[in-house]
Each structure stands twice: as C-alpha cells, then as structure tokens.
Amino acid sequence: MQLRKDYFADVRKDGLHEIGQGRPRLDSPGHVTGKTAYFADRNFPGMLHLKMVRSPHHHARIRSIDTSEAEKHPGVVRVLTAKDVPHNVYTILILIQIGPEDETVLADGKVRWKGEAVVAVLAETERAAQEAAAKVKVDYEVLPAVFDMEEALKPGAPLVNEYHGQNYYLYDSGECRKVRFGDVEAGFAQADHILEQSYQSSPIEHAPTETTGCVVAPEGNDRFTCYTNTQAMFFTLDNTSIILQMPGSKLHFVGGTVGGGFGGKVDVIVEPIAILAAKLTGRPVCFIYSREEEMQISSPRAAEKVIIKDGVMENGRIVARKVTGYTDAGAYSRHSPYGAQKGAAHYPGPYTIPNVWIDTYCVYTNRTPSSAMRGFGVTIGDFALEVQMDKLARLIGMDPLEFRFVNAYRDGDMKAHRQPTEGAALIECMQEASRVANWPVAEKYMAMSSYRKGA
Amino acid sequence: MAKVPVQFTLNGSEKAEFVESSTTLLHALRDKIGDTSPKGGCHQGTCGACSVIIDGELRLSCLTLAETCGGADIRTTAGLAESGVLHPLQRAFLDAFATQCGFCTPGMIMAAKVLLDRTPNPSREDVVEALSGNICRCTGYEPIIQAVLAAARANSQNAA
Ligand code: FES
Ligand code: FES
C-alpha cells in the first residue's frame, strides 16, 4: 500500500513524516523481557483475596442472605454485603449526566441477571475465599425473566430494572433516540423499489488474555493505591469516589498497562469493592476474575437488532431510509444508552439520503449487562447497512461499488442528524480501493471527487 | 496445610521454597520467588501465557505442581537476555511488532525458544504448530510467526 499524497494536497500540510514508517513501540522492550508490570504482578505481604458469590438465577428476589457459615470458614477475614457499600446504587455515565443510577455494587433485595454479584468474601488465600463463598446461603424467590428485546417491550413483560420503571431507556426524546430528516413516507412513495430487511447479532465477548481485576494497597493514611487494568482510569476514579463517598484525593490509581481490553475494561466493576475491602480490613486486596468470570460475567458487546427499510430509484439513488434499532443493554445501562444513541446518528451510513427516519431503543432484559466494545453502537449497524447496500445494488442490477459511489456523501452534504459533511474522503478511498482490489468501476466514478466544487 | 521443601534452578540460579502440595509452579514463581514473567491467563491449561521451559521441555506452569520440580532446570522469559543483550527472539519480537498488549509474549517466546532449540530452521508450518498452544488476542498471530522465522534466520546467519 502506498501513501497517496496527491489527494487533498491543497488542504493539508504535507507534514506526515510518521505515516509509512516503522517506529518502535515504547512498551515492547518490557513485553519481550517479561518486565512490563501488569496489575497482577503487584504482590503485597498479607494480601487478601476477594471472591464473589454470584446469582445462579436470571431474575429473583433475595429473601435472605446467611453468611454465618462462610464467616467461620478458616482463613476468612471479612464478608461484605450491600449494606457495607456507602453508595451502593450507581451508573457509570452519571458523570456525564446519563442517569438514573440503576446498578448495585452488591445486590440488594433483587438480582437481575445470572452472575450478578451478591456477596464478597475476603480470605487469606484464593482457595479459602472460594470455599467460603460456596458456604454463603442466599434464599431466592425466582421471578419470571425476559431475554428477548421485543418481548421485553411488550406490555405485561416482567419489569427488569425498577430504577428505570420500564424496559427501555428513557431519553429526553422519549422511548427512543430519534432522527427525523425530510419526509420519509414521501420518499418511499416516490421510490422505484422498496426493500425492508432485518439484521440481528448475538453478544460478543472481548476475551482479553489478561482477565479483569485490580490489586489495592492501603497506604496507612486512609489513602489507597489501586493497581488496575481499567481502560477508563478517570471513570474509575470518579465512580469509585461516588460509590465509596470518598474524595478523589484519597484514591491513587495506577494503570495504563492492560493485557488486552477491546472495550471490555471500561466498566467500573472490580475497583470500588476491592478498595472498600482494603479500607474495611486494613489489608491489601486482590480481586481478579477467573477465566470463567471473564467469559460469563464481564460485559459483552450488546446484542442488536436492526430493521432497515430503504426506497431506491432505478438510477441507484437511495431516496428514503427508515431504521429501527434495538440495543440489548442486559439488566443495567453501563454504556448501552450511549451505544444506542451513537447508532441513531450513524444509521444513514456515509451516504447522502434526503429522507431519513431513525428510532433506536436501548432495551433492558435479564441478560448479562452489555457495554463498550470496539465501535459499539455502530459496528453491528455497519454490518447491517453494508449488507443492505449490497442487497439494494443487486435489486436494481447495479455494481455494488458503483452503487456506493452514487450515494456517497460529499463535502457540504447535510447529514440526517444536521451535521454538514466536512473532509469526506469516501469517494477517494473507494477509488483507491477499486484500483487496489482490481474491481474496476466506470470512468465517471473515477473522475468524481468528495469536493462539491464544480460538481 | 503441610508444606514441603522444593529446590530447583531458575534461569541458572538456585531457588528453594516451601510450598503446599497444591501450589502450582506458576504461583510459586510469581508470588513466592517473584518472577512475574509467566502470566496467568486462564489457570486451566488453555491459553499458554504461563509457559516455561522445564529441563528443555515446554510446560504450562499453571498445570505443573511446584513440588514436582525438585532438581529441575527451569527457564523463563525473564532470564533470556544475557547481560542486558536481548536474545534473538526478543529482538525479532520487537522488530516485527509481534507484541501489542504483551500479555501473551513471555509464553510465546518460551514456545518459540523450544522450537528453535530443536529445529533451528523451521518451516512456517513448524512455527504455527509450535505456537498452537498459545493464544494471542491482539496481534492476529502473523507478526508473531514472522518474528519467529526472522529469529531463526538471524540465528543461522550468526552461526554461518
Ligand atoms: S495460565 Fe496456564 S495455560 Fe493459561
Ligand atoms: S499481544 Fe495481547 S494477547 Fe498477544
């Protein structure tokens, strides 16, 4: 692949000295010598191990919790339940006013997904913590659960999360995020063809090689150092500060070294409870997910369902697009209301369509809470959109790449969410792709430009 | 729980520890002796991040009981560089961008070392086979395969 400096030569400083050059990574020498310090490489004398008692049910009321046998288990130092957590109900994005707080650090009265943390056990060894966790007795009253987004939205569906009061996230725009641009029904009325298709995805686990966790050391002055593999240091600092009702100045986070994240380590899950445990015991604490927990407990990418209806002309122009998107948040919000919102802005794709109608729902179900993962909110949408583009091209008998040239957005075009297009290089990218992939398109497309000038 | 003494050499120096009969070599190396270069990615023998070399053989330290290592010659990635000079495999991993998060790297390097010690001029298939017990989530493997092949070439040039 060569660097083409001729595109946009007049609008860009030609200072791209790094592109196309191999530069040594600063962290590699540590990696190849085994010297890079991951959080779990920190070891402190007297360190306690934290293990969670987790819900075996998808949805249940907790009648009672009996920790007496666990507390007697040899090596157990402390057992924590909801009442030990100063501010037990939180939500990560409250920092940017995306509420309400809807998730418990340790379950209080109810569990909403299978695997939810209920009781934390601290012991001298991992083994003792695990054995004691098995002795905690939780009396559950199993409730009906809902696993399907469309079922969850039906009247009479079991209510997943009382903090929301209904099984969808209530945006300021109502039950969904909405984009309204032009007149979509008029667009369909004028279209030569209409194609409506539905696309669906399952949750996807990030599967980092290093599992989620942290090691906390009390500094002796009511200040705590937390070595963590979070990908979101400041979310973690601020949420921990809220959950523990402790000023940030008492919390010292050390991180940045992450053994694979992919978005799976942006939730604030292990740090607050581990710091609380260190505070209450005065001992260093280590809380690391087992591989099983990493695969079953950590947030996956959300399952999504996308229904796309397009109106297209014989000449290749898409004249109307209506999209309904559903994002399965699982039992709690985490980053999903934001993901669903990103989808709303994204669904027209990099195409200029005059009439657009989009509704995206963030839905609660009794599934593992989903959250961030590489382009969440748009990745599954892109899969759906681009498959739809191929189907539309086939429908009107047009080459799929030429079909994209016809609809590609260009500088100055108004996007459906009212952002004018700037610096679009889609046409130039497709021209280059056509050459490199040896997928020729008609000369008129090779002569196009993303610039509107003279076009 | 009763402890038993165990003595072995780690990267050429003698170590002695008291371990429980259930203590894994991974746990003994990392938490007792302080060599954290072997990583725990699964503790169930599936990821290869904990790979070490015991008497010339590639072993998963998470599935090896420390008390069975008496008298053994144990090698880890932490002991590979000599007097601060990187081993050709370490150099090749750097140059080929074969590390991203780096969590799999010490285990990968151990697996590659056992291969090159036995098969100085491996084929690509040999490399793929030798690394097949090591999971890398980040790189997509290709840079790692290229690094091992490059290290083999560098070794044979030095030998010539
Ligand atoms: S930790 Fe030993 S194979 Fe994964
Ligand atoms: S570099 Fe991250 S797992 Fe291999």
Coordinates of N, CA, C and O in Angstrom, one line a residue, chain A residues 312-317 389-390 392-407 444-445:
Chain A
V312 N -35.4 3.0 -3.1 CA -34.3 3.2 -4.1 C -34.8 3.5 -5.5 O -35.9 2.9 -5.9
M313 N -34.2 4.3 -6.3 CA -34.6 4.6 -7.6 C -33.8 3.6 -8.6 O -32.7 3.2 -8.2
E314 N -34.3 3.4 -9.8 CA -33.7 2.6 -10.8 C -32.2 3.2 -11.1 O -31.3 2.4 -11.4
N315 N -32.0 4.5 -11.0 CA -30.7 5.1 -11.3 C -29.7 4.9 -10.1 O -28.6 5.4 -10.2
G316 N -30.2 4.2 -9.0 CA -29.2 4.0 -8.0 C -29.3 4.9 -6.7 O -28.8 4.6 -5.7
R317 N -30.1 5.9 -6.8 CA -30.2 6.9 -5.7 C -31.1 6.3 -4.6 O -32.2 5.9 -4.9
M389 N -26.8 -2.5 1.6 CA -26.3 -1.8 0.4 C -26.1 -2.8 -0.8 O -26.5 -2.6 -1.9
D390 N -25.5 -3.9 -0.4 CA -25.3 -5.0 -1.5 C -26.6 -5.5 -2.0 O -26.8 -5.7 -3.2
L392 N -29.5 -4.0 -2.1 CA -30.1 -2.9 -2.9 C -29.5 -2.9 -4.3 O -30.2 -2.8 -5.3
A393 N -28.2 -3.0 -4.3 CA -27.5 -2.9 -5.6 C -27.9 -4.1 -6.5 O -28.2 -3.9 -7.7
R394 N -28.0 -5.3 -5.8 CA -28.5 -6.5 -6.6 C -29.9 -6.3 -7.1 O -30.3 -6.6 -8.2
L395 N -30.7 -5.7 -6.2 CA -32.1 -5.5 -6.6 C -32.3 -4.6 -7.9 O -33.2 -4.9 -8.7
I396 N -31.5 -3.6 -8.0 CA -31.6 -2.8 -9.2 C -30.6 -3.2 -10.3 O -30.4 -2.4 -11.3
G397 N -29.8 -4.2 -10.1 CA -28.9 -4.7 -11.1 C -27.7 -3.8 -11.3 O -27.2 -3.6 -12.4
M398 N -27.2 -3.2 -10.2 CA -26.1 -2.3 -10.3 C -24.9 -2.9 -9.6 O -25.0 -3.7 -8.7
D399 N -23.7 -2.5 -10.1 CA -22.5 -3.0 -9.5 C -22.5 -2.4 -8.0 O -22.7 -1.2 -7.8
P400 N -22.1 -3.2 -7.0 CA -22.3 -2.7 -5.6 C -21.3 -1.6 -5.3 O -21.7 -0.7 -4.5
L401 N -20.2 -1.5 -5.9 CA -19.2 -0.4 -5.6 C -19.7 0.8 -6.3 O -19.8 1.9 -5.7
E402 N -20.2 0.7 -7.6 CA -20.7 1.9 -8.3 C -22.0 2.4 -7.5 O -22.2 3.6 -7.4
F403 N -22.8 1.5 -7.0 CA -23.9 1.9 -6.2 C -23.5 2.8 -5.0 O -24.2 3.8 -4.7
R404 N -22.4 2.5 -4.4 CA -21.9 3.3 -3.3 C -21.4 4.6 -3.8 O -21.5 5.6 -3.1
F405 N -20.8 4.7 -4.9 CA -20.3 6.0 -5.5 C -21.6 6.9 -5.7 O -21.5 8.1 -5.4
V406 N -22.6 6.3 -6.2 CA -23.8 7.2 -6.5 C -24.3 7.8 -5.2 O -24.8 9.0 -5.2
N407 N -24.2 7.1 -4.1 CA -24.9 7.5 -2.8 C -23.9 8.2 -1.9 O -24.3 8.7 -0.8
K444 N -16.7 7.5 -15.1 CA -17.3 8.7 -14.5 C -17.1 8.7 -12.9 O -17.0 9.7 -12.3
Y445 N -17.1 7.5 -12.4 CA -16.9 7.4 -10.9 C -15.5 7.7 -10.5 O -15.2 8.3 -9.5

